[in-house]
Short mmCIF file of C-alpha atoms in Angstrom, two decimals:
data_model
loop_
_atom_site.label_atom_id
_atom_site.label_comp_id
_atom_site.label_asym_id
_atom_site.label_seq_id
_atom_site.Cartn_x
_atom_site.Cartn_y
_atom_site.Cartn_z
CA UNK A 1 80.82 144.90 90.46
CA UNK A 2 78.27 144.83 87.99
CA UNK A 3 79.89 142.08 85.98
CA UNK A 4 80.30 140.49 89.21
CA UNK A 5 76.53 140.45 89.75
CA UNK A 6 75.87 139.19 85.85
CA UNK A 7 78.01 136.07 86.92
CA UNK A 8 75.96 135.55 90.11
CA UNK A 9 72.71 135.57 88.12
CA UNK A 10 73.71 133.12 85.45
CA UNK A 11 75.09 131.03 88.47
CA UNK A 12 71.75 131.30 89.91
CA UNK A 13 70.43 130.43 86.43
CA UNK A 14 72.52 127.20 85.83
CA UNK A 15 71.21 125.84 89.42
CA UNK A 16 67.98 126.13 88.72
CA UNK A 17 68.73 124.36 85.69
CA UNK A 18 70.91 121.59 87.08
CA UNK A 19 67.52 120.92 89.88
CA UNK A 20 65.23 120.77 86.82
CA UNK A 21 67.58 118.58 85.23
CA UNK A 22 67.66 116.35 88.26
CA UNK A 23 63.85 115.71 88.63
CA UNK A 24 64.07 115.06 84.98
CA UNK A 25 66.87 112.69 85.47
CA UNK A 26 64.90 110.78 88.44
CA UNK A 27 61.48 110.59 86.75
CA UNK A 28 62.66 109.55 83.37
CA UNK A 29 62.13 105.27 82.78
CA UNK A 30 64.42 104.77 80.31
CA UNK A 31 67.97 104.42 81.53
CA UNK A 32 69.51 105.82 78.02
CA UNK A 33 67.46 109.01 79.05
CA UNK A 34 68.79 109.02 82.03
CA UNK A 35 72.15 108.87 81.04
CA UNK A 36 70.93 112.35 78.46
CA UNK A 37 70.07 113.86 81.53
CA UNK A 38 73.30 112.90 83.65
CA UNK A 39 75.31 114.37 80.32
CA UNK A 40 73.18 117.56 80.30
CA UNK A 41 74.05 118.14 84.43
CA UNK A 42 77.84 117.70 83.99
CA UNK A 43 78.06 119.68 81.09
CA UNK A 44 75.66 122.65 83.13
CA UNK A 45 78.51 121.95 85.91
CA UNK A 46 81.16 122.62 83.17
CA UNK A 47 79.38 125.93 82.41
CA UNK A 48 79.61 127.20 86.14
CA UNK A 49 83.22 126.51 86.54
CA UNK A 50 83.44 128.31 83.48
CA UNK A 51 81.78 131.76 84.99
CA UNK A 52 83.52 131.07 88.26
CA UNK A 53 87.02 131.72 86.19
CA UNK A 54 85.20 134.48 84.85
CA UNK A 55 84.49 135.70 88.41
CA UNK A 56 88.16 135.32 90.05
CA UNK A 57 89.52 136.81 86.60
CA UNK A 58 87.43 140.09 87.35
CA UNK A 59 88.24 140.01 90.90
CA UNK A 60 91.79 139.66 90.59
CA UNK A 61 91.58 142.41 87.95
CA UNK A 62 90.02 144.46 90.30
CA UNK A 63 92.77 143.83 93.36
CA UNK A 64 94.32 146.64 94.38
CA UNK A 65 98.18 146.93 93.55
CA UNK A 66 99.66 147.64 96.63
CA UNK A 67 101.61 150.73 96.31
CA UNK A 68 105.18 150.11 95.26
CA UNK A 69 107.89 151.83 97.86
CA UNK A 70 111.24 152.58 98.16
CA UNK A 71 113.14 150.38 101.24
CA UNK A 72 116.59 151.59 102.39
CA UNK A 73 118.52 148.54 103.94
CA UNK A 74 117.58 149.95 107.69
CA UNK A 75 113.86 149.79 106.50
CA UNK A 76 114.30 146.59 105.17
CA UNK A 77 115.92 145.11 107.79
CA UNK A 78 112.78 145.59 110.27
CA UNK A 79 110.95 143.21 107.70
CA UNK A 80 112.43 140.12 108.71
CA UNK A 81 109.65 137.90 109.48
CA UNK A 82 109.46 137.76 113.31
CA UNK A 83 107.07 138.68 115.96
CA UNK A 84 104.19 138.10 113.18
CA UNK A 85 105.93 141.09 110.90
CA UNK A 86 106.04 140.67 107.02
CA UNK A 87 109.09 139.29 105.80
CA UNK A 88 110.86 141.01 102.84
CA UNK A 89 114.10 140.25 100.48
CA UNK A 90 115.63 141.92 98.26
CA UNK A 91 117.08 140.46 94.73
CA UNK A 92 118.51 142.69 92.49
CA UNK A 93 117.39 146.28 93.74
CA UNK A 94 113.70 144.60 93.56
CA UNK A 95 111.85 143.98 96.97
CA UNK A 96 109.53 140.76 97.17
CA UNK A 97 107.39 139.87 99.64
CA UNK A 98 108.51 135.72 100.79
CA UNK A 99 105.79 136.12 103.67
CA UNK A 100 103.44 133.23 103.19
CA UNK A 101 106.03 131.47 100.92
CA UNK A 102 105.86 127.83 101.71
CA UNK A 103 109.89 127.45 102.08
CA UNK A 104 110.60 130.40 103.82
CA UNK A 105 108.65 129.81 107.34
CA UNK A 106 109.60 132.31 109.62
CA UNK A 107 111.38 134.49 107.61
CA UNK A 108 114.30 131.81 106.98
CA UNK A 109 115.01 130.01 104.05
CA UNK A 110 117.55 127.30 104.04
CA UNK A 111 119.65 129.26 106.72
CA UNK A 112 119.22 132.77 104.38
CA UNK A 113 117.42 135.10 106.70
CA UNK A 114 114.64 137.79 105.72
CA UNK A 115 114.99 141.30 105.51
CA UNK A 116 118.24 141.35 103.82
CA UNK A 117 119.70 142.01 100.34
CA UNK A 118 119.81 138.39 99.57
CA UNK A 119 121.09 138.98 95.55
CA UNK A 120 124.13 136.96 96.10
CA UNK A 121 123.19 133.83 97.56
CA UNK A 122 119.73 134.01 95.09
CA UNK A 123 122.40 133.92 92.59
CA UNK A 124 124.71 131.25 93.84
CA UNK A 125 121.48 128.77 94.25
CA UNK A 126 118.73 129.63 91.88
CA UNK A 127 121.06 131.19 88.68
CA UNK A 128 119.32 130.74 85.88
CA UNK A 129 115.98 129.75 87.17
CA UNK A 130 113.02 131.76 87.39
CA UNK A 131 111.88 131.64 91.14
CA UNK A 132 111.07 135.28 91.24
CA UNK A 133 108.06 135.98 89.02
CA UNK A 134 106.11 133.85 91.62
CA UNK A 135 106.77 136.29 93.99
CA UNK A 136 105.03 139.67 94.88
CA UNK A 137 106.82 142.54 94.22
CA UNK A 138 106.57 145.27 97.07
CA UNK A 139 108.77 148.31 96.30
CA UNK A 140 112.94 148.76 95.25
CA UNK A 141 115.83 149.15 97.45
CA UNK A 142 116.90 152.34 97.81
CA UNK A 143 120.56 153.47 96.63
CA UNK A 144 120.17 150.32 93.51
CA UNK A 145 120.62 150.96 89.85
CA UNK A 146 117.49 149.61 89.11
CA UNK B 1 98.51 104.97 89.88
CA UNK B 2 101.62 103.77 91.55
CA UNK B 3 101.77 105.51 94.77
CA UNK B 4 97.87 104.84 95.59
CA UNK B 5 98.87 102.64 98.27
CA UNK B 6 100.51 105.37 99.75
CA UNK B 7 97.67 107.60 99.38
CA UNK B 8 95.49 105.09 100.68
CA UNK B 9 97.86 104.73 104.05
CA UNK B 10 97.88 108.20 104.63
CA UNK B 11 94.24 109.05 104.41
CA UNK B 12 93.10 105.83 106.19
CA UNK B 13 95.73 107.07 109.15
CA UNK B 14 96.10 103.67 110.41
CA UNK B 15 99.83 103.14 109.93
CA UNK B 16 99.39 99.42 108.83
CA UNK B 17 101.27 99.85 105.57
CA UNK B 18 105.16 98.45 107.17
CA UNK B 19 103.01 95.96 109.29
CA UNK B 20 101.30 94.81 106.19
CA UNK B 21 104.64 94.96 104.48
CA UNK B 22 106.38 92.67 106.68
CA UNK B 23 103.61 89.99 107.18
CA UNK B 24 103.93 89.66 103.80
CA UNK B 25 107.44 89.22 103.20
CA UNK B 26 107.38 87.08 106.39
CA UNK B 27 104.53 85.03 104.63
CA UNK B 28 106.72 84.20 101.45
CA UNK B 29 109.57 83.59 103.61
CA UNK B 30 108.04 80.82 104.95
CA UNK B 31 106.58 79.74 102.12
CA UNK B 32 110.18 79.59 100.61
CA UNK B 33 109.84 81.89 97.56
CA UNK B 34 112.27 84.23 98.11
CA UNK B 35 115.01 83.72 101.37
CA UNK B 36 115.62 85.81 104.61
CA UNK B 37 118.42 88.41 103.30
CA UNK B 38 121.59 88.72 105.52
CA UNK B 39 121.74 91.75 106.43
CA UNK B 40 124.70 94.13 107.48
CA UNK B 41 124.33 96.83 109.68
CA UNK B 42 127.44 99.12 109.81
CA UNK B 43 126.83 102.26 112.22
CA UNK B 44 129.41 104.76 111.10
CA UNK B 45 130.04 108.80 111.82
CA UNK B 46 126.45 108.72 113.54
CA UNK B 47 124.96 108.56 117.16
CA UNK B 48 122.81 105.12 117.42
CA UNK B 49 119.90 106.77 117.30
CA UNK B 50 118.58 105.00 114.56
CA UNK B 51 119.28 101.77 116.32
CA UNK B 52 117.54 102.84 118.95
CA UNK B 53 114.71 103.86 116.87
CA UNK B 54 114.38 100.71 115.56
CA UNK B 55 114.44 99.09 119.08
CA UNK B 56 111.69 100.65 119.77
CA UNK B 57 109.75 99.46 116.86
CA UNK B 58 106.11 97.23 116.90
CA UNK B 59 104.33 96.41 114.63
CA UNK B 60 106.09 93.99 114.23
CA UNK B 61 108.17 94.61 116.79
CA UNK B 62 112.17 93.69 116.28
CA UNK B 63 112.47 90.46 117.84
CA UNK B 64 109.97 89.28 115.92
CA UNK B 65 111.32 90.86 112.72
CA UNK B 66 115.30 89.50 113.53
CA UNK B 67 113.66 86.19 114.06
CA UNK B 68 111.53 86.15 111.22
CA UNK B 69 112.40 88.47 108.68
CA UNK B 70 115.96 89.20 108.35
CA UNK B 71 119.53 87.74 109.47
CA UNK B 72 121.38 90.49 111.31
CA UNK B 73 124.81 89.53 110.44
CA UNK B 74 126.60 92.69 111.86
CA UNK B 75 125.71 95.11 113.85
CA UNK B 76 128.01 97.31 115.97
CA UNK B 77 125.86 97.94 118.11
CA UNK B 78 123.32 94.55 118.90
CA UNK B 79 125.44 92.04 118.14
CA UNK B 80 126.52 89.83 120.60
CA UNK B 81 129.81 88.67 119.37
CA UNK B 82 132.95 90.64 119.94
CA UNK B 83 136.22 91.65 118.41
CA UNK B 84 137.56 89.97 115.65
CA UNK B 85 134.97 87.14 115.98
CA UNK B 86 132.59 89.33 114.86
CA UNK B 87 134.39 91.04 112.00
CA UNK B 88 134.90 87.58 110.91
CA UNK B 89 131.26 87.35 110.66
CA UNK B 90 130.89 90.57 108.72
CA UNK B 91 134.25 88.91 106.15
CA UNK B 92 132.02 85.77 105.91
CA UNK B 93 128.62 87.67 105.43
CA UNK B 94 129.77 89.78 101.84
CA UNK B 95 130.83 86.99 100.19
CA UNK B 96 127.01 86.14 99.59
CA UNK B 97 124.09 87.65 98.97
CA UNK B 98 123.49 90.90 101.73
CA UNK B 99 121.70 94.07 102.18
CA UNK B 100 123.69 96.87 103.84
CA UNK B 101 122.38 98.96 106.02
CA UNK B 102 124.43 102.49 106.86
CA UNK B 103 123.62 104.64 109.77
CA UNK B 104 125.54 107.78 110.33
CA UNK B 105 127.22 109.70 107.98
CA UNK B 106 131.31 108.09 106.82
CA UNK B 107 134.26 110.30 108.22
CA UNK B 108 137.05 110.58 105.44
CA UNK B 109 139.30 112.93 107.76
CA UNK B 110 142.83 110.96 108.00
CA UNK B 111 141.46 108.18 105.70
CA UNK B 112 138.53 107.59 108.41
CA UNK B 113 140.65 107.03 111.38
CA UNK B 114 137.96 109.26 113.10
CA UNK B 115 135.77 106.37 113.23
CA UNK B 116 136.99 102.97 114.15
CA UNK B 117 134.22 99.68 114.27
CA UNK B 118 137.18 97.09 114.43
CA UNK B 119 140.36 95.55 115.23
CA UNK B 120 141.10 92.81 113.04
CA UNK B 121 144.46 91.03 113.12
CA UNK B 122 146.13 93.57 114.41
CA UNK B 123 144.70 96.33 112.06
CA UNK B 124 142.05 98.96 112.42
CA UNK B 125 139.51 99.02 110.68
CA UNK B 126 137.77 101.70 109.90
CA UNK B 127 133.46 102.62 108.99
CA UNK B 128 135.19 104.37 105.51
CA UNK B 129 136.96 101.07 104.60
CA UNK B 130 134.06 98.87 106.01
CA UNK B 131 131.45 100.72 104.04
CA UNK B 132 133.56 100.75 100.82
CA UNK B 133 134.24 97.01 100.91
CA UNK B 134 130.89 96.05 101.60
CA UNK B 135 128.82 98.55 99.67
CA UNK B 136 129.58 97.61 95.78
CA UNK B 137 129.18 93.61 96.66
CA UNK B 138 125.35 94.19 98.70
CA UNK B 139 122.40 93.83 96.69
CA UNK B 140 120.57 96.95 97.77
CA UNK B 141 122.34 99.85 100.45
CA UNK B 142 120.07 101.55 102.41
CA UNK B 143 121.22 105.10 104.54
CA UNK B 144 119.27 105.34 107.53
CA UNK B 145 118.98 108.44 109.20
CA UNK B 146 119.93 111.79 107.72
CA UNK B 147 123.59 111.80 108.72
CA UNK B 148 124.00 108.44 106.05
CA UNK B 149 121.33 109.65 103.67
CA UNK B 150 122.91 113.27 102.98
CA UNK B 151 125.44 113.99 105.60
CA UNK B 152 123.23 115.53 108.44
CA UNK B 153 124.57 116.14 111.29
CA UNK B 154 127.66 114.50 111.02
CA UNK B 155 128.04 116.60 108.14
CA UNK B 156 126.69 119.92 109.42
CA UNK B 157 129.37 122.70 108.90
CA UNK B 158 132.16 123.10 109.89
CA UNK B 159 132.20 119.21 109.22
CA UNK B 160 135.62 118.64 111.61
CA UNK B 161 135.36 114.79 110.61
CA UNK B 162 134.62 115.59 107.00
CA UNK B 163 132.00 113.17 106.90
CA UNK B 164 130.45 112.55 103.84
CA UNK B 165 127.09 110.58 103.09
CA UNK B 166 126.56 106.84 101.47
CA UNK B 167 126.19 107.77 98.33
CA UNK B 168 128.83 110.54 98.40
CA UNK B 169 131.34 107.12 99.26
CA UNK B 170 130.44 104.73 97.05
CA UNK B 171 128.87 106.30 94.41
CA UNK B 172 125.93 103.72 93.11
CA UNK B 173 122.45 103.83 94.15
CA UNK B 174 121.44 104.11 97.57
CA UNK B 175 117.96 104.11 99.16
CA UNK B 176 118.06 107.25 101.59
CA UNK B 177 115.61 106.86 104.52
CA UNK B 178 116.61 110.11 106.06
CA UNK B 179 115.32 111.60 109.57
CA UNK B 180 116.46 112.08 112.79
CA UNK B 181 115.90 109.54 113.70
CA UNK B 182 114.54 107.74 110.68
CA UNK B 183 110.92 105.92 112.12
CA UNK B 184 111.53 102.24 112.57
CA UNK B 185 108.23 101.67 110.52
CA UNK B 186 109.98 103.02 107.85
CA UNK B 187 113.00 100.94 107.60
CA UNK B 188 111.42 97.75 108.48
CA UNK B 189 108.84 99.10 105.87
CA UNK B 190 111.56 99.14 102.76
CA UNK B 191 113.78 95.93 103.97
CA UNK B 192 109.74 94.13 103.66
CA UNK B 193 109.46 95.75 100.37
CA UNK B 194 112.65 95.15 98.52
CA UNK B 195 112.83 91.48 99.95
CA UNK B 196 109.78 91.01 98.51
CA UNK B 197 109.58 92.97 95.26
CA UNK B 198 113.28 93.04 94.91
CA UNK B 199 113.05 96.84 94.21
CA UNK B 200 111.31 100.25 95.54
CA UNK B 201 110.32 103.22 93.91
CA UNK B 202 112.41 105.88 94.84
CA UNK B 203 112.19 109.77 94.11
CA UNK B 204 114.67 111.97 92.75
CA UNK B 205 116.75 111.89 96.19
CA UNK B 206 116.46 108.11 96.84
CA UNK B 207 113.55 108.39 99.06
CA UNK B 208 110.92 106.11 99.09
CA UNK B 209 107.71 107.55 97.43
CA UNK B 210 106.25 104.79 99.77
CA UNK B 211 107.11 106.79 103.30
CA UNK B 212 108.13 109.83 101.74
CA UNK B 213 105.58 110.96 98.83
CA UNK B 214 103.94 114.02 100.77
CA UNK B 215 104.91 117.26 102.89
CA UNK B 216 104.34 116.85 106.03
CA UNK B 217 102.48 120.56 105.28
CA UNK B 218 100.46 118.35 103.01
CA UNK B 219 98.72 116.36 106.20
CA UNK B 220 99.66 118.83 108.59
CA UNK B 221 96.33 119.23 111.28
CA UNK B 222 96.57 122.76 111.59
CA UNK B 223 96.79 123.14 107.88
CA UNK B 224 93.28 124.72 107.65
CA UNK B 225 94.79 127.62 110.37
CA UNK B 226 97.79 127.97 107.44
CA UNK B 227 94.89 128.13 104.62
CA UNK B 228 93.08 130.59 107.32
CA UNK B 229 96.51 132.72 107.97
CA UNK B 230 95.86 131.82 112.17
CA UNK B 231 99.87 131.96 113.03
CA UNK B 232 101.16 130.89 116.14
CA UNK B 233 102.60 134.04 117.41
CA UNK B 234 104.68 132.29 120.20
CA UNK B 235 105.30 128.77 120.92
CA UNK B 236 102.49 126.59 122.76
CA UNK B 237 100.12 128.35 121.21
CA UNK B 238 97.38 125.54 119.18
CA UNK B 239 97.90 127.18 115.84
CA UNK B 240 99.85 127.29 112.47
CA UNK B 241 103.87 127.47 113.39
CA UNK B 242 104.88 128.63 110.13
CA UNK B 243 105.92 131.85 111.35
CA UNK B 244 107.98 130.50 114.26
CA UNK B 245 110.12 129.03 111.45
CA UNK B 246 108.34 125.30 110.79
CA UNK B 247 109.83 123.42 108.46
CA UNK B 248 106.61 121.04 107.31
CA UNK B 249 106.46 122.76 104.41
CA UNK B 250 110.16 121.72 102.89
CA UNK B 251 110.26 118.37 104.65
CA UNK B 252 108.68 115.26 102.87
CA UNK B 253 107.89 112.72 105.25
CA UNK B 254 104.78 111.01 107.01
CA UNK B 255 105.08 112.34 110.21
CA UNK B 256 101.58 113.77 110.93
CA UNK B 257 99.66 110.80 110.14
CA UNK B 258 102.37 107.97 111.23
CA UNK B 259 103.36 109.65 114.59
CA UNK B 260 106.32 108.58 116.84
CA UNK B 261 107.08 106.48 119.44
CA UNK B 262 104.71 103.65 118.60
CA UNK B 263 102.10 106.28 116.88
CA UNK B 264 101.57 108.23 120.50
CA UNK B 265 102.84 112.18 119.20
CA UNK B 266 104.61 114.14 116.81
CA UNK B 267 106.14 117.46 117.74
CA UNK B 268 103.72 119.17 115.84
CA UNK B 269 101.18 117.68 118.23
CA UNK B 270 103.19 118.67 121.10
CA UNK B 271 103.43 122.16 119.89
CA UNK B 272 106.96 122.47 118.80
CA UNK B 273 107.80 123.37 114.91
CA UNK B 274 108.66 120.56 112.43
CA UNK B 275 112.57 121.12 112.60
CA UNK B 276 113.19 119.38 108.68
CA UNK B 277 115.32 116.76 110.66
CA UNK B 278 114.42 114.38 107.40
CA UNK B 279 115.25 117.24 105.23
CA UNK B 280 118.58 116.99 102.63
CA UNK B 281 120.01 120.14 104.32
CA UNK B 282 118.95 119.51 107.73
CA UNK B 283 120.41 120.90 110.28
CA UNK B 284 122.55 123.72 108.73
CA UNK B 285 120.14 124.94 105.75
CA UNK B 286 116.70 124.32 108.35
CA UNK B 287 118.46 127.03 111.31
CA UNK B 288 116.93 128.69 112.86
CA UNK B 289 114.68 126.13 114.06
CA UNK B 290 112.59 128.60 116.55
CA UNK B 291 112.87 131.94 114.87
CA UNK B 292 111.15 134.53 117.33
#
């Protein structure tokens, strides 16, 4: 939190820069000034999307994992997507979370349902392309070699 | 940028862009720099709902765009000749210069017997034979609807007719203008465009970047209650359908900003989940449409 609250102050810091810069900017004759001052407010603009990276970085750092846990296909099966419940596949002995995925609205995807071991037909469409590691990982199927 | 006209249509939301299109291939009609294309119509494996779609076009509305625009040569289905008079028509028409114009996917079963359009000196003709003699003499093929674009319905397992889509046939380009039906503003949009530019941009499935360039998750209204996570937990209720199963996200068309008949709703605005009815795999690979 406390680097958190470091970013918030600079923040703070570069807007009260970017306002003095602004008067400047308006009270200045000289139009090459002006354009100085114009330079100086993007680049102050640069440096806070700079420490807002910095921010999300730390806060994603910071997420909680969500506890990894062990689905037998019964389990899984409940996790199909409907009546507003998560929905969950499995590939490979590893569970993922295809919820909020954009092609997989309510828990169907291309006619492949939710809360199924869905290794084979991952394999017959998506072989040898990575469409997993975009996915959240949520726990392993029970019973798998993995 | 090349699709900023596109952009520009969408976020103005006026729905001029096909209107614009065609007053100004109408405009260099008349002024005789390029001529009004014949134009073949051949309405295979399909079920006229993308004539009647574009029957119940405005803006410019289709009298006004068979009068003005294009010369309907054939067309099963408005044409007023009959029989073997009118197949002599179609004979006549692909000697010269045409655009074809496929709706509904092409049965193959029984070397297309399934589908019959004509009866011409005592023989039958069939869409399969039509389609191939016509489509490697026309200057550009178009597939309207998704049946003729990818297969569709017609094609939609387990495919009894084994129909098979325009491209699948005849193997050379073919603009796809899929949907079920596909909006009139689009295909009047794209026969204004290639007659007078000669050629459209197309994406990697044939579509039009022109009508089909975004999601319709992309304009969606109730995106913000997606970006939120507000679900619609049943439907009729005002909110994000995702979880009921909405297709918007896989589906690239212009729905939520173009609207249907003559710009009055969309099912989104009615409350129903985009189905993906313009959607390559539509309707097997977009089941279940309402998943509760």
């Amino acid at each position: 939190m406390e680097d958190i609250n470091k970013i918030k102050e600079d923040l703070e810091r570069i807007l009260e820069r970017i306002r003095e810069l602004y008067s400047m900017e308006f009270l200045a004759l000289c139009p090459i000034e002006k354009e100085y001052y114009k330079n100086m407010i993007i680049d102050s603009i640069d440096g806070a999307c700079l420490k807002l990276e910095e921010a999300l970085k730390i806060l994603r750092q910071n997420e909680e994992k969500r506890e990894l846990r062990e689905f037998t296909l019964d389990e899984l099966a409940n996790f199909d997507g409907t009546n507003g419940k998560p929905a969950y596949v499995a590939v490979n002995g590893i569970v993922y979370d295809v919820t909020l995925i954009a092609s997989w609205g309510g828990g169907s995807h291309f006619g492949v349902l939710a809360g199924r071991d869905v290794t084979d037909e991952y394999n017959k469409c998506h072989e040898g392309k990575d469409k997993l590691s975009k996915l959240e990982v949520v726990g392993t199927l029970k019973g798998s070699n993995l | 940028m090349k699709i900023s006209g596109c952009v520009e249509e969408i976020i103005n939301s006026r729905n001029l862009l096909s209107s614009i299109l065609a007053e100004e291939a109408i405009t260099q009609i008349k002024r005789g720099r390029v001529n009004k294309p014949n134009v073949i119509w051949i309405e295979s494996t399909g079920c006229s709902g993308n004539t009647i779609s574009l029957l119940n076009a405005n803006f410019p509305d289709v009298v006004y765009l068979l009068n003005n625009m294009i010369n309907l040569k054939f067309s099963n289905s408005l044409m007023t000749c009959e029989g073997e008079e009118a197949f002599e028509i179609f004979l006549e028409t692909i000697k010269g210069e045409f655009i074809l114009v496929v709706e509904g996917a092409i049965s193959t079963r029984e070397n297309g017997l399934f589908n019959v359009i004509a009866s011409y000196k005592g023989k039958k003709i069939t869409a399969l034979e039509a389609v191939k003699l016509s489509g490697n003499k026309a200057k550009h093929v178009i597939a309207v609807g998704t049946c003729a674009s990818f297969g569709g319905v017609s094609k939609a397992n387990p495919n009894p007719s084994e129909s098979k889509s325009a491209k699948e046939i005849l193997g050379r380009d073919v603009i796809n203008l899929p949907g079920c039906p596909s909006h009139p503003d689009w295909i009047i949009g794209t026969l204004a465009y290639l007659i007078t530019n000669g050629a459209i941009e197309l994406d990697a499935e044939g579509r039009p970047l022109l009508f089909y360039g975004f999601t319709i998750h992309d304009f969606c209204p109730r995106r913000t209650y997606f970006n939120n996570r507000i679900f619609a937990q049943n439907v009729g209720e005002p909110y994000c359908m995702f979880r009921l199963g909405c297709r918007g996200p896989v589906t690239r068309t212009d729905c939520p900003t173009r609207k249907w008949n003559s710009g009055v709703n969309w099912p989104i605005g009615d409350n129903t989940p985009c189905i993906g009815c313009a959607n390559a795999y539509f309707p097997d690979g977009m089941e279940p449409f309402i998943r509760l």
